[in-house]
Structures are given as structure tokens and as C-alpha cells.
Coordinates of N, CA and C in Angstrom, one line a residue:
M30 N 107.6 21.2 16.2 CA 108.4 22.4 16.7 C 108.4 23.4 15.6
K31 N 108.1 24.6 15.9 CA 108.0 25.7 15.0 C 109.3 26.6 15.1
I32 N 110.0 26.8 13.9 CA 111.2 27.7 13.9 C 110.8 29.1 13.5
H33 N 111.3 30.0 14.3 CA 111.0 31.4 14.1 C 111.5 31.8 12.7
P34 N 110.8 32.6 11.9 CA 111.2 33.0 10.5 C 112.6 33.6 10.5
T35 N 113.0 34.4 11.4 CA 114.3 35.1 11.4 C 115.4 34.0 11.6
L36 N 115.2 33.1 12.4 CA 116.1 32.0 12.6 C 116.3 31.2 11.4
K37 N 115.1 30.9 10.7 CA 115.1 30.1 9.5 C 115.9 30.9 8.4
Y38 N 115.8 32.1 8.3 CA 116.5 32.9 7.4 C 118.0 32.9 7.7
C39 N 118.3 33.1 8.9 CA 119.8 33.0 9.3 C 120.4 31.7 9.0
L40 N 119.7 30.6 9.3 CA 120.2 29.3 8.9 C 120.4 29.1 7.4
F41 N 119.4 29.6 6.7 CA 119.5 29.5 5.2 C 120.7 30.3 4.7
L42 N 120.9 31.5 5.3 CA 122.0 32.3 4.9 C 123.4 31.7 5.2
V43 N 123.5 31.1 6.4 CA 124.8 30.4 6.8 C 125.0 29.3 5.9
L44 N 124.1 28.4 5.6 CA 124.2 27.3 4.7 C 124.6 27.8 3.3
F45 N 124.0 28.8 2.8 CA 124.3 29.4 1.5 C 125.8 29.8 1.4
I46 N 126.2 30.5 2.4 CA 127.6 31.0 2.5 C 128.6 29.9 2.5
I47 N 128.3 28.9 3.3 CA 129.2 27.7 3.5 C 129.3 27.0 2.1
S48 N 128.1 26.8 1.5 CA 128.2 26.1 0.2 C 129.0 26.8 -0.8
F49 N 129.0 28.1 -0.9 CA 129.8 28.8 -1.9 C 131.2 28.9 -1.5
S50 N 131.5 28.9 -0.2 CA 132.9 29.0 0.2 C 133.6 27.6 0.0
A51 N 132.8 26.5 0.0 CA 133.4 25.2 -0.2 C 133.7 25.0 -1.7
C52 N 133.0 25.8 -2.6 CA 133.2 25.6 -4.0 C 134.3 26.6 -4.5
E53 N 134.7 27.5 -3.7 CA 135.7 28.4 -4.2 C 137.0 27.7 -4.5
E54 N 137.6 28.0 -5.6 CA 138.9 27.5 -6.0 C 140.0 28.2 -5.2
K55 N 141.0 27.4 -4.8 CA 142.1 28.1 -4.1 C 143.1 28.5 -5.2
K56 N 143.5 29.8 -5.2 CA 144.4 30.3 -6.2 C 145.8 30.1 -5.7
T57 N 146.6 29.4 -6.6 CA 148.0 29.2 -6.3 C 148.8 30.1 -7.1
K58 N 149.8 30.8 -6.5 CA 150.7 31.6 -7.2 C 151.8 30.8 -7.8
V59 N 152.0 30.9 -9.1 CA 153.0 30.1 -9.8 C 154.2 31.0 -9.9
L60 N 155.3 30.6 -9.3 CA 156.5 31.3 -9.4 C 157.4 30.8 -10.6
T61 N 157.8 31.7 -11.5 CA 158.6 31.2 -12.6 C 160.0 31.5 -12.4
K62 N 160.9 30.6 -12.7 CA 162.3 30.8 -12.5 C 162.9 31.1 -13.9
E63 N 163.8 32.0 -14.0 CA 164.4 32.4 -15.3 C 165.1 31.2 -15.8
I64 N 164.9 30.9 -17.1 CA 165.6 29.8 -17.8 C 166.9 30.3 -18.3
A65 N 167.9 29.5 -18.0 CA 169.3 29.9 -18.5 C 169.4 29.6 -20.0
F66 N 170.2 30.4 -20.7 CA 170.4 30.3 -22.1 C 171.3 29.0 -22.3
T67 N 170.9 28.2 -23.4 CA 171.7 27.0 -23.7 C 172.3 27.2 -25.1
N68 N 173.6 27.1 -25.2 CA 174.3 27.2 -26.5 C 174.1 25.9 -27.3
D69 N 173.2 25.9 -28.3 CA 173.0 24.7 -29.1 C 173.7 24.8 -30.4
G70 N 174.3 25.9 -30.8 CA 175.0 26.0 -32.1 C 175.1 27.4 -32.5
R71 N 175.4 27.6 -33.8 CA 175.6 28.9 -34.4 C 174.8 29.1 -35.6
L72 N 174.3 30.3 -35.8 CA 173.5 30.7 -37.0 C 174.2 31.9 -37.6
T73 N 174.4 31.8 -38.9 CA 174.9 33.0 -39.7 C 173.9 33.5 -40.6
V74 N 173.8 34.8 -40.7 CA 172.9 35.5 -41.6 C 173.8 36.0 -42.8
Y75 N 173.3 35.7 -44.0 CA 174.0 36.1 -45.2 C 173.2 37.2 -46.0
K76 N 173.9 38.2 -46.6 CA 173.2 39.2 -47.4 C 172.6 38.4 -48.6
Q77 N 171.4 38.8 -48.9 CA 170.6 38.1 -50.0 C 171.4 38.1 -51.3
N78 N 171.3 36.9 -51.9 CA 172.0 36.6 -53.2 C 173.5 36.7 -53.2
T79 N 174.1 36.6 -52.0 CA 175.6 36.7 -51.9 C 176.0 35.7 -50.9
E80 N 177.3 35.5 -50.8 CA 177.9 34.7 -49.8 C 178.5 35.5 -48.7
E81 N 178.2 36.8 -48.7 CA 178.7 37.8 -47.7 C 178.0 37.6 -46.3
A82 N 178.7 37.1 -45.3 CA 178.1 37.0 -44.0 C 177.9 38.3 -43.3
I83 N 176.7 38.5 -42.8 CA 176.4 39.7 -42.1 C 176.8 39.6 -40.6
H84 N 176.4 38.5 -40.0 CA 176.7 38.3 -38.6 C 176.4 36.8 -38.2
T85 N 177.1 36.4 -37.2 CA 176.9 35.0 -36.7 C 176.4 35.1 -35.2
F86 N 175.4 34.4 -34.9 CA 174.8 34.4 -33.6 C 175.0 33.0 -32.9
T87 N 175.1 33.0 -31.6 CA 175.0 31.8 -30.8 C 173.5 31.5 -30.7
I88 N 173.0 30.3 -30.9 CA 171.6 30.1 -30.8 C 171.3 28.9 -29.9
E89 N 170.1 29.1 -29.3 CA 169.4 28.0 -28.5 C 168.3 27.6 -29.4
T90 N 168.0 26.3 -29.4 CA 166.9 25.8 -30.2 C 165.7 25.4 -29.3
A91 N 164.5 25.7 -29.8 CA 163.3 25.3 -29.0 C 162.9 23.9 -29.5
E92 N 163.1 23.0 -28.6 CA 162.8 21.6 -28.9 C 161.6 21.1 -28.1
G93 N 160.7 20.4 -28.7 CA 159.5 19.9 -28.1 C 158.5 20.9 -27.9
E94 N 157.3 20.5 -27.6 CA 156.1 21.4 -27.6 C 156.2 22.4 -26.5
Y95 N 156.7 22.0 -25.3 CA 156.8 23.0 -24.2 C 157.8 24.1 -24.5
E96 N 159.0 23.8 -25.0 CA 159.9 24.8 -25.3 C 159.5 25.7 -26.5
T97 N 158.8 25.1 -27.5 CA 158.2 25.8 -28.6 C 157.2 26.8 -28.1
Q98 N 156.3 26.4 -27.2 CA 155.2 27.3 -26.7 C 155.8 28.4 -25.8
T99 N 156.9 28.0 -25.1 CA 157.4 29.0 -24.1 C 158.4 29.9 -24.7
G100 N 159.3 29.4 -25.6 CA 160.2 30.3 -26.3 C 161.1 31.1 -25.3
L101 N 161.1 32.4 -25.4 CA 161.9 33.2 -24.5 C 161.1 33.9 -23.4
M102 N 159.9 33.3 -23.2 CA 159.1 33.9 -22.1 C 159.8 33.7 -20.8
Y103 N 159.5 34.6 -19.9 CA 160.1 34.6 -18.5 C 161.6 34.9 -18.4
R104 N 162.2 35.2 -19.5 CA 163.6 35.5 -19.5 C 163.8 37.0 -19.2
K105 N 164.8 37.3 -18.4 CA 165.0 38.7 -18.0 C 166.0 39.3 -18.9
S106 N 166.8 38.5 -19.6 CA 167.8 39.0 -20.5 C 168.1 37.9 -21.6
L107 N 168.9 38.3 -22.6 CA 169.3 37.4 -23.6 C 170.8 37.8 -23.9
P108 N 171.7 36.8 -23.8 CA 173.1 37.2 -24.0 C 173.3 37.9 -25.4
Q109 N 174.2 38.8 -25.4 CA 174.5 39.6 -26.6 C 174.9 38.6 -27.7
D110 N 174.4 38.9 -28.9 CA 174.7 38.1 -30.1 C 174.2 36.7 -30.0
S111 N 173.1 36.5 -29.4 CA 172.4 35.2 -29.3 C 171.0 35.3 -29.6
G112 N 170.3 34.2 -29.8 CA 168.9 34.1 -30.2 C 168.4 32.7 -30.0
M113 N 167.1 32.6 -30.3 CA 166.4 31.3 -30.2 C 165.9 30.9 -31.6
L114 N 166.2 29.7 -32.0 CA 165.7 29.2 -33.3 C 164.6 28.2 -33.1
F115 N 163.5 28.4 -33.8 CA 162.4 27.4 -33.7 C 162.4 26.7 -35.1
I116 N 162.5 25.4 -35.0 CA 162.5 24.5 -36.2 C 161.2 23.7 -36.2
F117 N 160.4 23.9 -37.2 CA 159.1 23.2 -37.3 C 159.2 22.1 -38.3
D118 N 158.3 21.1 -38.2 CA 158.3 20.0 -39.2 C 157.8 20.4 -40.5
N119 N 156.9 21.4 -40.6 CA 156.3 21.7 -41.9 C 156.3 23.2 -42.1
E120 N 156.1 23.6 -43.3 CA 156.0 25.1 -43.7 C 154.5 25.5 -43.7
Q121 N 154.2 26.5 -42.9 CA 152.8 27.0 -42.9 C 152.9 28.4 -42.3
P122 N 151.8 29.2 -42.5 CA 151.7 30.5 -41.8 C 151.8 30.3 -40.3
R123 N 152.5 31.1 -39.7 CA 152.7 31.0 -38.2 C 152.5 32.4 -37.6
S124 N 152.3 32.4 -36.3 CA 152.0 33.6 -35.6 C 152.6 33.5 -34.2
F125 N 153.4 34.5 -33.8 CA 154.0 34.5 -32.4 C 153.4 35.7 -31.7
Y126 N 153.6 35.8 -30.4 CA 153.2 36.9 -29.6 C 154.1 37.1 -28.5
M127 N 154.0 38.2 -27.8 CA 155.0 38.5 -26.7 C 154.4 38.3 -25.3
K128 N 153.3 37.6 -25.2 CA 152.7 37.4 -23.9 C 153.8 36.7 -23.0
N129 N 153.9 37.2 -21.8 CA 154.8 36.7 -20.8 C 156.3 36.8 -21.2
T130 N 156.6 37.6 -22.2 CA 158.0 37.8 -22.6 C 158.4 39.2 -22.1
E131 N 159.4 39.1 -21.2 CA 159.8 40.3 -20.5 C 160.8 41.2 -21.2
I132 N 161.4 40.7 -22.3 CA 162.4 41.5 -23.0 C 161.9 41.8 -24.4
E133 N 162.3 42.9 -24.9 CA 162.0 43.3 -26.3 C 162.7 42.3 -27.3
L134 N 162.0 41.9 -28.3 CA 162.6 41.0 -29.3 C 162.4 41.4 -30.7
D135 N 163.3 41.0 -31.6 CA 163.0 41.0 -33.0 C 162.6 39.6 -33.4
I136 N 161.6 39.4 -34.2 CA 161.1 38.1 -34.6 C 161.2 38.0 -36.1
L137 N 162.0 37.0 -36.5 CA 162.3 36.8 -38.0 C 161.7 35.5 -38.4
Y138 N 160.8 35.7 -39.4 CA 160.1 34.5 -40.0 C 161.0 34.1 -41.2
I139 N 161.2 32.7 -41.3 CA 162.1 32.2 -42.3 C 161.4 31.1 -43.1
D140 N 161.5 31.1 -44.4 CA 160.8 30.0 -45.2 C 161.7 28.8 -45.3
A141 N 161.2 27.8 -46.0 CA 161.8 26.5 -46.1 C 163.2 26.6 -46.8
N142 N 163.4 27.6 -47.6 CA 164.7 27.8 -48.3 C 165.6 28.6 -47.4
K143 N 165.3 28.9 -46.2 CA 166.1 29.6 -45.2 C 166.2 31.1 -45.6
K144 N 165.2 31.6 -46.2 CA 165.2 33.1 -46.6 C 164.3 33.8 -45.6
I145 N 164.8 34.9 -45.0 CA 164.0 35.7 -44.1 C 162.9 36.4 -44.9
V146 N 161.6 36.1 -44.6 CA 160.5 36.6 -45.3 C 159.7 37.7 -44.6
K147 N 159.9 37.8 -43.3 CA 159.2 38.8 -42.5 C 160.0 39.1 -41.2
I148 N 160.1 40.4 -40.9 CA 160.8 40.7 -39.6 C 159.9 41.7 -38.8
Y149 N 159.7 41.4 -37.5 CA 159.0 42.3 -36.6 C 160.2 42.8 -35.7
R150 N 160.4 44.1 -35.8 CA 161.5 44.7 -35.0 C 161.0 45.3 -33.7
K151 N 161.7 45.0 -32.6 CA 161.4 45.6 -31.3 C 160.0 45.3 -30.9
A152 N 159.6 44.0 -30.9 CA 158.3 43.6 -30.5 C 158.2 43.9 -29.0
K153 N 157.0 44.5 -28.6 CA 156.8 45.0 -27.3 C 156.6 43.9 -26.2
P154 N 157.4 44.0 -25.1 CA 157.3 43.0 -24.1 C 155.9 42.9 -23.5
M155 N 155.4 41.7 -23.2 CA 154.1 41.4 -22.5 C 152.9 41.7 -23.4
D156 N 153.1 41.9 -24.7 CA 152.0 42.3 -25.6 C 151.4 41.0 -26.2
P157 N 150.1 40.8 -25.9 CA 149.5 39.5 -26.5 C 149.1 39.6 -27.9
T158 N 149.3 40.8 -28.6 CA 148.9 40.9 -30.0 C 149.7 39.9 -30.9
S159 N 148.9 39.3 -31.8 CA 149.5 38.4 -32.7 C 150.4 39.0 -33.7
L160 N 151.5 38.4 -34.0 CA 152.5 38.9 -35.0 C 152.6 37.8 -36.1
P161 N 151.7 37.8 -37.1 CA 151.7 36.8 -38.1 C 152.8 36.9 -39.1
S162 N 153.2 35.7 -39.6 CA 154.2 35.6 -40.7 C 153.7 36.1 -42.0
G163 N 152.4 36.0 -42.2 CA 151.8 36.4 -43.5 C 151.9 35.5 -44.6
V164 N 152.9 34.6 -44.6 CA 153.2 33.6 -45.6 C 153.7 32.3 -44.9
P165 N 153.7 31.2 -45.6 CA 154.2 30.0 -45.0 C 155.7 30.1 -44.6
V166 N 156.0 29.6 -43.4 CA 157.4 29.6 -42.9 C 157.6 28.3 -42.2
K167 N 158.9 27.9 -42.1 CA 159.3 26.7 -41.5 C 160.1 26.9 -40.2
Y168 N 160.7 28.1 -40.2 CA 161.6 28.5 -39.1 C 161.3 29.9 -38.6
V169 N 161.6 30.1 -37.3 CA 161.5 31.4 -36.7 C 162.7 31.7 -35.8
L170 N 163.3 32.9 -35.9 CA 164.4 33.2 -35.2 C 164.1 34.4 -34.3
E171 N 164.3 34.3 -33.0 CA 164.1 35.5 -32.1 C 165.4 36.0 -31.6
L172 N 165.6 37.3 -31.8 CA 166.8 38.0 -31.4 C 166.5 39.1 -30.4
G173 N 167.4 39.7 -29.8 CA 167.2 40.8 -28.9 C 166.6 41.9 -29.7
G174 N 165.8 42.8 -29.1 CA 165.2 43.9 -29.7 C 166.2 44.8 -30.4
A175 N 165.9 45.2 -31.6 CA 166.7 46.1 -32.4 C 168.0 45.5 -33.0
V176 N 168.3 44.2 -32.7 CA 169.5 43.6 -33.1 C 169.5 43.5 -34.6
S177 N 168.4 43.1 -35.2 CA 168.4 42.9 -36.7 C 168.7 44.3 -37.4
S178 N 168.2 45.3 -36.9 CA 168.4 46.7 -37.4 C 169.9 47.0 -37.3
S179 N 170.4 46.8 -36.1 CA 171.8 47.2 -35.8 C 172.8 46.4 -36.6
R180 N 172.4 45.2 -37.0 CA 173.3 44.3 -37.8 C 173.0 44.5 -39.3
G181 N 172.0 45.2 -39.7 CA 171.7 45.4 -41.1 C 171.0 44.3 -41.7
I182 N 170.3 43.5 -40.9 CA 169.5 42.3 -41.4 C 168.2 42.8 -42.0
V183 N 167.9 42.4 -43.2 CA 166.6 42.7 -43.9 C 165.9 41.5 -44.4
E184 N 164.7 41.7 -44.8 CA 163.9 40.7 -45.4 C 164.6 40.4 -46.8
G185 N 164.7 39.1 -47.1 CA 165.4 38.7 -48.3 C 166.8 38.1 -48.0
D186 N 167.4 38.4 -46.8 CA 168.6 37.8 -46.4 C 168.3 36.4 -46.1
R187 N 169.4 35.5 -46.0 CA 169.2 34.1 -45.7 C 170.0 33.7 -44.5
V188 N 169.7 32.6 -44.0 CA 170.4 32.0 -42.8 C 170.9 30.6 -43.0
E189 N 171.9 30.3 -42.3 CA 172.4 28.9 -42.3 C 172.8 28.7 -40.8
W190 N 172.7 27.4 -40.3 CA 173.1 27.1 -39.0 C 173.8 25.8 -38.9
D191 N 174.5 25.7 -37.8 CA 175.2 24.5 -37.5 C 174.9 24.2 -36.0
L192 N 174.2 23.1 -35.8 CA 173.9 22.7 -34.4 C 174.9 21.7 -33.8
K193 N 175.1 21.8 -32.5 CA 176.0 20.8 -31.8 C 175.3 19.5 -31.8
E194 N 176.1 18.5 -31.8 CA 175.5 17.1 -31.7 C 175.0 16.8 -30.3

């Protein structure tokens, strides 16, 4: 039995389309729910080389790999006078970015002696640009955008914290 060339072409085209549509991945929309702030303790910033407290913040700690990777992403707000503290096992150069972060933040890099060594003020929301510490750090504190300026916090100041049990 001989198949007409046009019919042959049409069958080939149909099989071709079916094979590609079967390989297409189904895209699933991921809905993110805002994560509520958790009060894990208090952090006080002290003027460098003094015992003069500049300000005390309520802090949430990033525990585990998921929380450390997510940080304050997907949050629509941050309570006033609060922030997130990242505590790492070792001191090394680190880099954060603002991808999927909907609010403006100040990012404070802190060395093993709890001294603030680098501050990024008013980091732009949703910006994937790397914000490196430039030097080895063991801790990172994220505050609302412009909070470090309004409280007079500068590089060289130090921090102490007390976490709830």
C-alpha cells in the first residue's frame, strides 16, 4: 500500500508535535506565604571602644540551612527595632544578596570578636547583586533599611546578644 506524500508529511508532523508536547514540563506556580517574625532574643550595639549602648534590637536567628539561605526573603515587613542574626560555625568571607527580598535592608557583617566590619545600608529589594563582606566574618545582622544610619551605627561598633533558651 502506497501512502500519499502529503499524508506522510502530515502524519510525521502530528507525531513530531505529540512527542514534543509529551516532553514539556508542567510549570507549577509556587505561592510563598509570609513568614512571621520570631522573637529569639535581644542584640545590643555598643559604640566602639566603649560600654555605651547605642541601641537594643529584638532579633530572630537564622537556624539551619534553609533559614540561613532564606533569611528575610518573602517578608513584606520587619517589626520596628528588630532584625535577623545569622550565626555561622566559622569565620570566612561571606556574601549576601537581596534576591526575593521584598523589603529594603541594612546588612551588617560582624567578625568573630563581634565587631561590625562592613555595613551595606539600604540594600535594594529584589537585587541579585552580591554584597560581599570583603573580610572574614562569623556573624551577619540584617536590619530594616536605613536603621543603622538612623541609630548612628558605624563600622567598628560592636554587638552582644542574649538568646532565649
